[in-house]
XYZ file of C-alpha atoms in Angstrom:
471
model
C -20.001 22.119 11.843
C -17.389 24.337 13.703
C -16.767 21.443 16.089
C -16.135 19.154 13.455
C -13.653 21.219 11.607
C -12.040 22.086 15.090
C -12.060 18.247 15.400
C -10.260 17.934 12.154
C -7.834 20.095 12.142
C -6.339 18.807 15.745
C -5.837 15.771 14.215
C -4.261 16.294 11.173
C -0.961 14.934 12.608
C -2.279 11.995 13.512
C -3.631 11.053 10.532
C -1.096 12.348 8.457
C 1.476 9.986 10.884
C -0.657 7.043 10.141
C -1.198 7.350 6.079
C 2.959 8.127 6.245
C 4.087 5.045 8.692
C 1.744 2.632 6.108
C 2.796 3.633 3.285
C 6.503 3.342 3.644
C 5.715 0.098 5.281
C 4.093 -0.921 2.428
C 6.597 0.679 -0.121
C 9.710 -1.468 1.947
C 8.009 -4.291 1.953
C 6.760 -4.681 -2.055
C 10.350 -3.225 -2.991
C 11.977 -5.332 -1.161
C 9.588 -8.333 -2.735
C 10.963 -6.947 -5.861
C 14.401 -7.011 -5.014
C 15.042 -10.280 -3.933
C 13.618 -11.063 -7.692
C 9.824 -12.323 -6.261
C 8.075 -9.899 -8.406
C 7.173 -10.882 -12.261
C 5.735 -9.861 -15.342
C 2.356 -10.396 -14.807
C 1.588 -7.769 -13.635
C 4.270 -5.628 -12.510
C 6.717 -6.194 -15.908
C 3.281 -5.368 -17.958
C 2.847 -1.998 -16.331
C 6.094 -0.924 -16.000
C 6.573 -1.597 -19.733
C 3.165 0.700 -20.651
C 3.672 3.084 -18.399
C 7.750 3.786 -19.726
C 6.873 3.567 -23.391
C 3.652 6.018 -22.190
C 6.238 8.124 -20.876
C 8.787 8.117 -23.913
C 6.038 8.823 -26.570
C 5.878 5.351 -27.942
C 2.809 2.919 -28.596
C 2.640 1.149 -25.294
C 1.805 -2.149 -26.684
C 2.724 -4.518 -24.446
C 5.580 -7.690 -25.411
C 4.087 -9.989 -22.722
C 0.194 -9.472 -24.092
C 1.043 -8.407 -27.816
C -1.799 -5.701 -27.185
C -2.299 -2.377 -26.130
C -2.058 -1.854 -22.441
C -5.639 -0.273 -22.428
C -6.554 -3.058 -24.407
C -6.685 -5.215 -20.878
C -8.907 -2.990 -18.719
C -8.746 0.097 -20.274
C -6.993 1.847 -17.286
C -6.543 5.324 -18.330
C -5.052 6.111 -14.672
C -1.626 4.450 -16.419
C -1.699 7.838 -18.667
C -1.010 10.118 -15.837
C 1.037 7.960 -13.799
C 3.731 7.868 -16.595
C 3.920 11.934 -15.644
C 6.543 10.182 -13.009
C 8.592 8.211 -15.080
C 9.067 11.715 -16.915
C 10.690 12.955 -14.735
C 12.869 9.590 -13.898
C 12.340 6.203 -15.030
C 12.200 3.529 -12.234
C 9.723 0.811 -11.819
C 9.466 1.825 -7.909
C 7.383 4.980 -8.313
C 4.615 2.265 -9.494
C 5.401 0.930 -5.941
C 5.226 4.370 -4.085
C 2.595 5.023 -5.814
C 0.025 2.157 -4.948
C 1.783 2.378 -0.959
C 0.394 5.680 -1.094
C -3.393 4.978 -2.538
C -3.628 2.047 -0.215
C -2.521 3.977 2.705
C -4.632 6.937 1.989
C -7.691 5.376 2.457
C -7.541 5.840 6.203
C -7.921 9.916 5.532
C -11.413 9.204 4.187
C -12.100 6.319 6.833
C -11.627 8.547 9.382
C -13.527 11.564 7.778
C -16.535 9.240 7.157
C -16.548 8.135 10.615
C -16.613 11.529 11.673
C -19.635 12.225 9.240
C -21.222 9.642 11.033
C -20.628 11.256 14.422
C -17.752 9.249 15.894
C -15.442 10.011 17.858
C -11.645 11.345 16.976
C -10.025 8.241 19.094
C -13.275 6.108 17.351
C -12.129 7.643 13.877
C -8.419 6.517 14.552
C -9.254 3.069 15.524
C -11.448 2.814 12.553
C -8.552 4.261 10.410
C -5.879 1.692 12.199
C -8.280 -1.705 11.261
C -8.251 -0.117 7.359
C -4.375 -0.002 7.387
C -4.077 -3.273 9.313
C -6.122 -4.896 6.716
C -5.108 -8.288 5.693
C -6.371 -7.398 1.770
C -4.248 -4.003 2.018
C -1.370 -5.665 2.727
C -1.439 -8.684 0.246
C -2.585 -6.298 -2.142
C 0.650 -4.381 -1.806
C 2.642 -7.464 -2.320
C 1.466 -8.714 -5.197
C 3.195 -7.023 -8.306
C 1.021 -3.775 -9.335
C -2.028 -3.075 -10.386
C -4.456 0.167 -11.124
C -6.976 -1.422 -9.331
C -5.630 -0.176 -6.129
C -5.823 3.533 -7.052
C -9.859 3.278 -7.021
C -9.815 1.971 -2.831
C -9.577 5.360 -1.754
C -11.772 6.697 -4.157
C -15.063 4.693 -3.182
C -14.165 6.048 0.055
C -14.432 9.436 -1.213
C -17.301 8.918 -3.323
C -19.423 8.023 -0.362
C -17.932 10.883 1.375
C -18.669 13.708 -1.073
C -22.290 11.988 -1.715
C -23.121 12.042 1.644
C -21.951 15.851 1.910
C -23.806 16.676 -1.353
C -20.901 17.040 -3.022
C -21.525 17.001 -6.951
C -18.415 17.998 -8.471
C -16.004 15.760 -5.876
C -18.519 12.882 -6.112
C -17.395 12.600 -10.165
C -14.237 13.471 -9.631
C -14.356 10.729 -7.665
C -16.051 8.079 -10.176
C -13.888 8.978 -13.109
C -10.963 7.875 -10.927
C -12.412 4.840 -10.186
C -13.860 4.185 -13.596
C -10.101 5.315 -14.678
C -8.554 1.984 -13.049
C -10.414 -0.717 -14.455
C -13.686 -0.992 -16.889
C -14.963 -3.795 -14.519
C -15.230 -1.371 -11.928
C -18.189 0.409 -13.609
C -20.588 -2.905 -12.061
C -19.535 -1.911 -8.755
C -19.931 1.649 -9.598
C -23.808 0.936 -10.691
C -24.303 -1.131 -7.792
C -23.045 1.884 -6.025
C -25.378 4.085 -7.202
C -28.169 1.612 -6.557
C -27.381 1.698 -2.928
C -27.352 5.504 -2.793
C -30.851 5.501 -3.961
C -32.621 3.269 -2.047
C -30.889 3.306 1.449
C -29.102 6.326 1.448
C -31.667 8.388 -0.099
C -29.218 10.457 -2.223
C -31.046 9.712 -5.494
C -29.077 12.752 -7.303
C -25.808 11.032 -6.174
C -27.425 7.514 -6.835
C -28.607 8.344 -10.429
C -25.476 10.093 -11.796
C -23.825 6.417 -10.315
C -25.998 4.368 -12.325
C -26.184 6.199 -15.690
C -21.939 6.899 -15.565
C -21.357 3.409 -14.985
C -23.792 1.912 -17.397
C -22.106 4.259 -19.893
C -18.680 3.587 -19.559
C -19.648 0.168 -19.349
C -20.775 -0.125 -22.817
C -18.000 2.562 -24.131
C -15.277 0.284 -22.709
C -16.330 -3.379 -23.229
C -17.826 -2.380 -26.445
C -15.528 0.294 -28.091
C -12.520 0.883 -26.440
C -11.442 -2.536 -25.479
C -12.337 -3.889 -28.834
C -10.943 -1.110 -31.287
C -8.232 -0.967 -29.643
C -7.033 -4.462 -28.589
C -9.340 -6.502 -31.157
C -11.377 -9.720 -29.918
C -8.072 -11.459 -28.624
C -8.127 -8.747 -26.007
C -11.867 -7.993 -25.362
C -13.245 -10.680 -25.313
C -10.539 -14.528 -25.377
C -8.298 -12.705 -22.583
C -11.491 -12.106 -19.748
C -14.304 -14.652 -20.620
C -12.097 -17.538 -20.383
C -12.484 -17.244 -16.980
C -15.959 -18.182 -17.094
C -16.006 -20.491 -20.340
C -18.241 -23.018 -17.427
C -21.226 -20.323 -17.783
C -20.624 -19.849 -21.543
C -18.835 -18.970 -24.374
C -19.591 -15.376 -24.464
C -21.040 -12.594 -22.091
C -24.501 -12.944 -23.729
C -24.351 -16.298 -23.610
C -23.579 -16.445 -19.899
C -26.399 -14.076 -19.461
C -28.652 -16.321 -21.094
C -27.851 -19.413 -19.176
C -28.308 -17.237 -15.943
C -31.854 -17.784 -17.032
C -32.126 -21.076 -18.608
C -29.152 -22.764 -17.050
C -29.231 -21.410 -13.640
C -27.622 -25.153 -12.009
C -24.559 -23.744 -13.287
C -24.764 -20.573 -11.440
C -25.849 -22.220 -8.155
C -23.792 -25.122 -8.029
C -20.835 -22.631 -7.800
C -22.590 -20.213 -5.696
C -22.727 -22.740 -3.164
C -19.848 -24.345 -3.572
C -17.337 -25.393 -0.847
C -14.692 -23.079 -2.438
C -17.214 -20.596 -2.374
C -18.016 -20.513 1.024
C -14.217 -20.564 2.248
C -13.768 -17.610 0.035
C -16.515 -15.793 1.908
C -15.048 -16.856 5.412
C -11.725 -15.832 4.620
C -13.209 -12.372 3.253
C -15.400 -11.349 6.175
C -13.166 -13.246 8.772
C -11.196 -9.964 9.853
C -14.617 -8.042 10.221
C -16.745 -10.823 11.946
C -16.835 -8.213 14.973
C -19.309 -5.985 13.298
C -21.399 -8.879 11.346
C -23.751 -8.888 14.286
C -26.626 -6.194 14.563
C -24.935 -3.841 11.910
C -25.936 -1.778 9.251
C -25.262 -4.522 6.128
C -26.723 -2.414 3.748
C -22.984 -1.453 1.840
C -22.463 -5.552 1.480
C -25.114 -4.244 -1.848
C -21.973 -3.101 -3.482
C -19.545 -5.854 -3.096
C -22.042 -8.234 -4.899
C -20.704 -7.463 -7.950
C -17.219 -7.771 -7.118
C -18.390 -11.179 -4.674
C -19.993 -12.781 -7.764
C -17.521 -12.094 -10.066
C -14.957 -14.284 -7.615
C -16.964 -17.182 -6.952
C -18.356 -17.587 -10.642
C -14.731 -17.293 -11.763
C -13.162 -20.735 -13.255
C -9.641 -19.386 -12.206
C -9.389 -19.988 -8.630
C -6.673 -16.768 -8.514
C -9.740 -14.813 -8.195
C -11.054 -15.913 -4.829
C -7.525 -15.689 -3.665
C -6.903 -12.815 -0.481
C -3.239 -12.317 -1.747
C -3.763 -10.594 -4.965
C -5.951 -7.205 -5.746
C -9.473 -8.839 -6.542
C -11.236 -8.952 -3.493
C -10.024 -5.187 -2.855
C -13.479 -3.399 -4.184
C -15.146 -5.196 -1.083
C -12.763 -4.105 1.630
C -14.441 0.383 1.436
C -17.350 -0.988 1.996
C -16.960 -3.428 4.748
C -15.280 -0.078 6.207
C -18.303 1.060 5.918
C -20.472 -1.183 8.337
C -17.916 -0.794 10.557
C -17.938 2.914 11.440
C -22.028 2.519 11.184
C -21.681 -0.537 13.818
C -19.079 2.018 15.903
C -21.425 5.269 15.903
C -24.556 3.285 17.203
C -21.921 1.455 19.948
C -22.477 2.303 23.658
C -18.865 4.241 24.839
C -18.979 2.211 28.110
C -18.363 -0.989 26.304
C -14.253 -0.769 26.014
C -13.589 -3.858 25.985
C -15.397 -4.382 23.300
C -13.007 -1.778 21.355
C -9.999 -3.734 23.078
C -11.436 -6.333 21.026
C -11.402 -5.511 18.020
C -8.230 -3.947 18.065
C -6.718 -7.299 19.226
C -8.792 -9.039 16.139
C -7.735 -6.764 13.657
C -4.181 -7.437 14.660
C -4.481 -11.202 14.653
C -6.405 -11.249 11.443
C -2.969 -9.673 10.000
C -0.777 -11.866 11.704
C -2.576 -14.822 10.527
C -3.649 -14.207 6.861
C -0.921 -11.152 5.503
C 1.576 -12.814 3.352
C 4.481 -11.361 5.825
C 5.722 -15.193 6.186
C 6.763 -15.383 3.064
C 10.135 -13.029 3.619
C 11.009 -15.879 5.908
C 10.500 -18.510 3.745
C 9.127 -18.384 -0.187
C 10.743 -14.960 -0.829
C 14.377 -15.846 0.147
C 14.829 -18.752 -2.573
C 16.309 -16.830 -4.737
C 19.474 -15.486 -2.568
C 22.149 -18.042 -4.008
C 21.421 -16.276 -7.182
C 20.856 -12.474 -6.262
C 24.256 -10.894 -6.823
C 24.573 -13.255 -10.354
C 20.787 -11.717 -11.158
C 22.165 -7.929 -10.347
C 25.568 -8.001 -12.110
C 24.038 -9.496 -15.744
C 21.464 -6.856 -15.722
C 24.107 -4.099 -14.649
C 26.037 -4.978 -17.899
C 22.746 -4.305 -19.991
C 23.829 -1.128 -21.080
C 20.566 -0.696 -24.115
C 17.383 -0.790 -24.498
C 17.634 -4.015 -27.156
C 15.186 -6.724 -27.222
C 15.499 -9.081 -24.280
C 14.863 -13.099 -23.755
C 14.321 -13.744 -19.789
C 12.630 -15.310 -17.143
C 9.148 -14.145 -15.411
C 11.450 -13.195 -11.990
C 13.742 -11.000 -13.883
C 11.545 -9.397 -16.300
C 10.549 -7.115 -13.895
C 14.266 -5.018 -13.800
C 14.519 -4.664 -17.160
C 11.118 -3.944 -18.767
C 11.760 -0.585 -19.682
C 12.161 -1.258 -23.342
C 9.929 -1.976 -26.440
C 10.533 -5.844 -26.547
C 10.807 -8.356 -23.539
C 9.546 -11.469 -23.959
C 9.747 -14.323 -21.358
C 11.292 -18.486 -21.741
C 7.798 -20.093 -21.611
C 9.228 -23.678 -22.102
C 5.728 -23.539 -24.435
C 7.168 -21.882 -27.113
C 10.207 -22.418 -29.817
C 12.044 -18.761 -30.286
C 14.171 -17.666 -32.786
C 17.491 -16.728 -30.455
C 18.037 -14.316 -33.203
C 15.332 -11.838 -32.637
C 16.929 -10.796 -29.290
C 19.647 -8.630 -28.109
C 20.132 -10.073 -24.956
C 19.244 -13.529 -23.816
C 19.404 -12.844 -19.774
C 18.696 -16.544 -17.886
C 18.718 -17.689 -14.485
C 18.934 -21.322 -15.255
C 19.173 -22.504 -11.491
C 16.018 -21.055 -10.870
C 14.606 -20.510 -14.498
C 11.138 -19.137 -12.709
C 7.740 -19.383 -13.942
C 6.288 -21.120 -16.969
C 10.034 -22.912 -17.698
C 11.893 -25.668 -16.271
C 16.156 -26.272 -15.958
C 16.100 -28.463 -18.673
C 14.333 -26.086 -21.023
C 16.850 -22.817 -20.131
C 20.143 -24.660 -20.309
C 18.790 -25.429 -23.859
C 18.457 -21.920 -24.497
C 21.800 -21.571 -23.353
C 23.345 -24.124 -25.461
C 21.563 -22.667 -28.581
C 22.698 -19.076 -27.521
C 26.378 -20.362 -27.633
C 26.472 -21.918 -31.262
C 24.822 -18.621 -32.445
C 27.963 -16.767 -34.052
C 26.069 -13.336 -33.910
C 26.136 -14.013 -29.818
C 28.914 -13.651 -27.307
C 28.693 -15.161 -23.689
C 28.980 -11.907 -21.613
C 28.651 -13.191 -18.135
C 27.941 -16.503 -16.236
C 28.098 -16.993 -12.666
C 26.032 -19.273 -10.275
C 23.840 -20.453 -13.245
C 23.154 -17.473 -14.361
C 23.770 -16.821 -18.141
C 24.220 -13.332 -20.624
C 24.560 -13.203 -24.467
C 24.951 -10.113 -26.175
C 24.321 -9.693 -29.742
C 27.198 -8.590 -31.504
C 27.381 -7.636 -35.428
C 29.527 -9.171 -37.484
């Protein structure tokens, strides 16, 4: 025990420089996603909207939903976070903020490794693949999302179970269970694992019964009270309306209608999911402890069943409950390694790296990320000249840098608006985003100019601002 806290304590700095190089790598690069007007409403507008009108004392029901934000996944974790927009109100502490739970994971990477009896320059390299993690990065890029908050907190469950740590371990659960209902499957398949193959059936029981519980508390009662059926149950289920029209209905066709369940199971688009997911950690597929892949079933399933093929996408925050536990096998495959074999650790330092190269997102600020340039200092100067916090008309791209009010609601070239309801009508109408087209925002714009109550406060490079005025 001495050792290992000698052990630890030398290499503070070098953890500490690894969590801190991450996360402002991460933080630069999802800011500066943001500011060239990639980011959007779903989902960074949404939380940036609850979490201000948290922070102000209002009802944080959300314009872009027209529910509650906890009616979504009753993320409680928003609640605290809106501490920071107390003290200032900017939509990049949400940013800092899920740089620095992503890049904190390697802390507990490298403590579990330890646990495990590897060694320091072991625990580093095992720290390094976390942080070099294809699903870290995309994660990062895409928008914001609570879900990211739990990574480091599976880490640390498994940490503090394996110490025999009560208290920490459901510390550690109510942060998870904190980000997302959903998360309480993974949390009971969690538990599961703890009893049977790591024989911590304290640990593994308190698992299963907290996740069962909030479970039912969330789906059943706080999801539905507070967001009504629109939000418990039309929003999620849709997603899976080819398994049924309802969760017990699903659950009774996994029984009597099982085709349905296998034909997607072993499906083509299943099986690249699965490549893509385990491609970065093929190293340590071979003669490893898989017992952890227990816990990702949930999470797995929930991908491949999904009718929305967003889910088994690696660029956005899904597959992110898998990636603690691959972590996992790997520092078990690492402890039972021979320490002659560098080359394999060579390896697998050169894979890790190529696996980021190859399937992070980092392209796109070469390419996808920059089409909005022509329109960028147009995009900053309307929203400059927004000087309250009125009701706003806008596109997906903008909503982002001005959700900090009650009402923003976006030009879905779906819907018929009443101009009239707005304060502002802010559109880019070169590049009218998401969900519209050209044709449909210059037709905004010419109804926004025959509106007396309106006055054309700015138009440059396609880009158009009305201001309501009263008469």
């Amino acid at each position: 025990m001495n050792s290992t806290t000698k052990i630890d304590r030398s290499s503070i700095n070098s953890i500490f420089i690894i969590v801190v190089v991450s996360t402002l790598v991460l933080f630069f690069f999802s800011s500066l996603r943001h500011s060239l007007f990639q980011s959007g409403a779903w989902d960074l507008g949404i939380f940036d909207q609850g979490v201000y009108l948290i922070s102000q004392g209002l009802l944080p029901l959300s314009s872009f939903t027209d529910f509650h934000i906890l009616a979504d996944h009753a993320a409680f974790i928003l609640y605290p976070l809106s501490i920071f927009y107390k003290i200032y109100p900017d939509i990049h502490w949400l940013l800092l903020i899920q740089a620095v739970a992503l890049a904190s994971g390697a802390i507990p990477v490298y403590k579990l490794a330890l646990q495990q009896g590897v060694s320091n320059n072991q625990g580093y390299l095992l720290s390094l693949i976390y942080v070099l993690s294809p699903l870290i990065f995309n994660a990062n890029l895409f928008d914001f999302h609570p879900d990211v908050i739990s990574v480091p907190f599976f880490l640390w469950a498994v940490l503090f179970a394996r110490a025999g740590k009560t208290l920490h371990f459901c510390l550690a659960l109510v942060m998870i269970l904190s980000c997302k209902a959903v998360f309480a499957i993974t949390v009971i398949a969690m538990g599961i694992w703890l009893v049977l193959f790591e024989k911590r059936k304290l640990m593994g029981l308190i698992a299963i019964l907290v996740g069962i519980v909030w479970l039912i508390v969330a789906t059943q009662f706080v999801i539905p009270l507070i967001g009504g059926a629109s939000a418990s149950t039309v929003r999620h289920i849709g997603r899976y309306a080819s398994l049924g029209n309802s969760y017990s209905e699903i659950l009774i066709n996994l029984f009597l209608k099982p085709n349905l369940f296998i034909n997607k199971i072993f499906s083509i688009d299943g099986f690249v999911y699965l490549l893509l997911l385990f491609t970065p950690f093929i190293w340590l597929l071979k003669n490893a402890n898989l017992s952890p892949l227990l816990v990702t079933m949930p999470t797995i399933a929930m991908s491949i069943l999904s009718d929305d093929p967003a889910q088994r996408y690696l660029a956005n925050q899904y597959p992110l409950p898998v990636l603690p536990f691959l972590m996992l096998i790997a520092i078990s495959k690492l402890s039972s390694m021979e320490f002659q074999k560098n080359w394999y650790f060579r390896f697998i330092v050169f894979w890790a790296v190529l696996a980021f190269v190859v399937m992070s997102r980092l392209n796109l600020f070469t390419g996808q990320y920059l089409t909005f340039t022509d329109t960028w200092n147009a995009n900053n100067e309307a929203i400059a000249m927004i000087k309250t916090k009125g009701s706003i008309l806008t596109t997906h791209e903008i909503s982002p840098h001005v959700t900090q009010r009650p009402v923003v609601n976006l030009s879905f070239s779906s819907k018929n608006y009443n101009l009239e309801n707005f304060d502002y009508i802010l559109l880019n109408t070169r590049h009218p985003g998401d969900f519209s087209d050209r044709n449909y925002a210059l037709s905004l714009v010419e109804q926004s100019k025959k509106i007396p109550s309106f006055k054309l406060e700015y138009q440059k490079d396609d880009v158009y601002l009305f201001t309501k005025y009263s008469l």
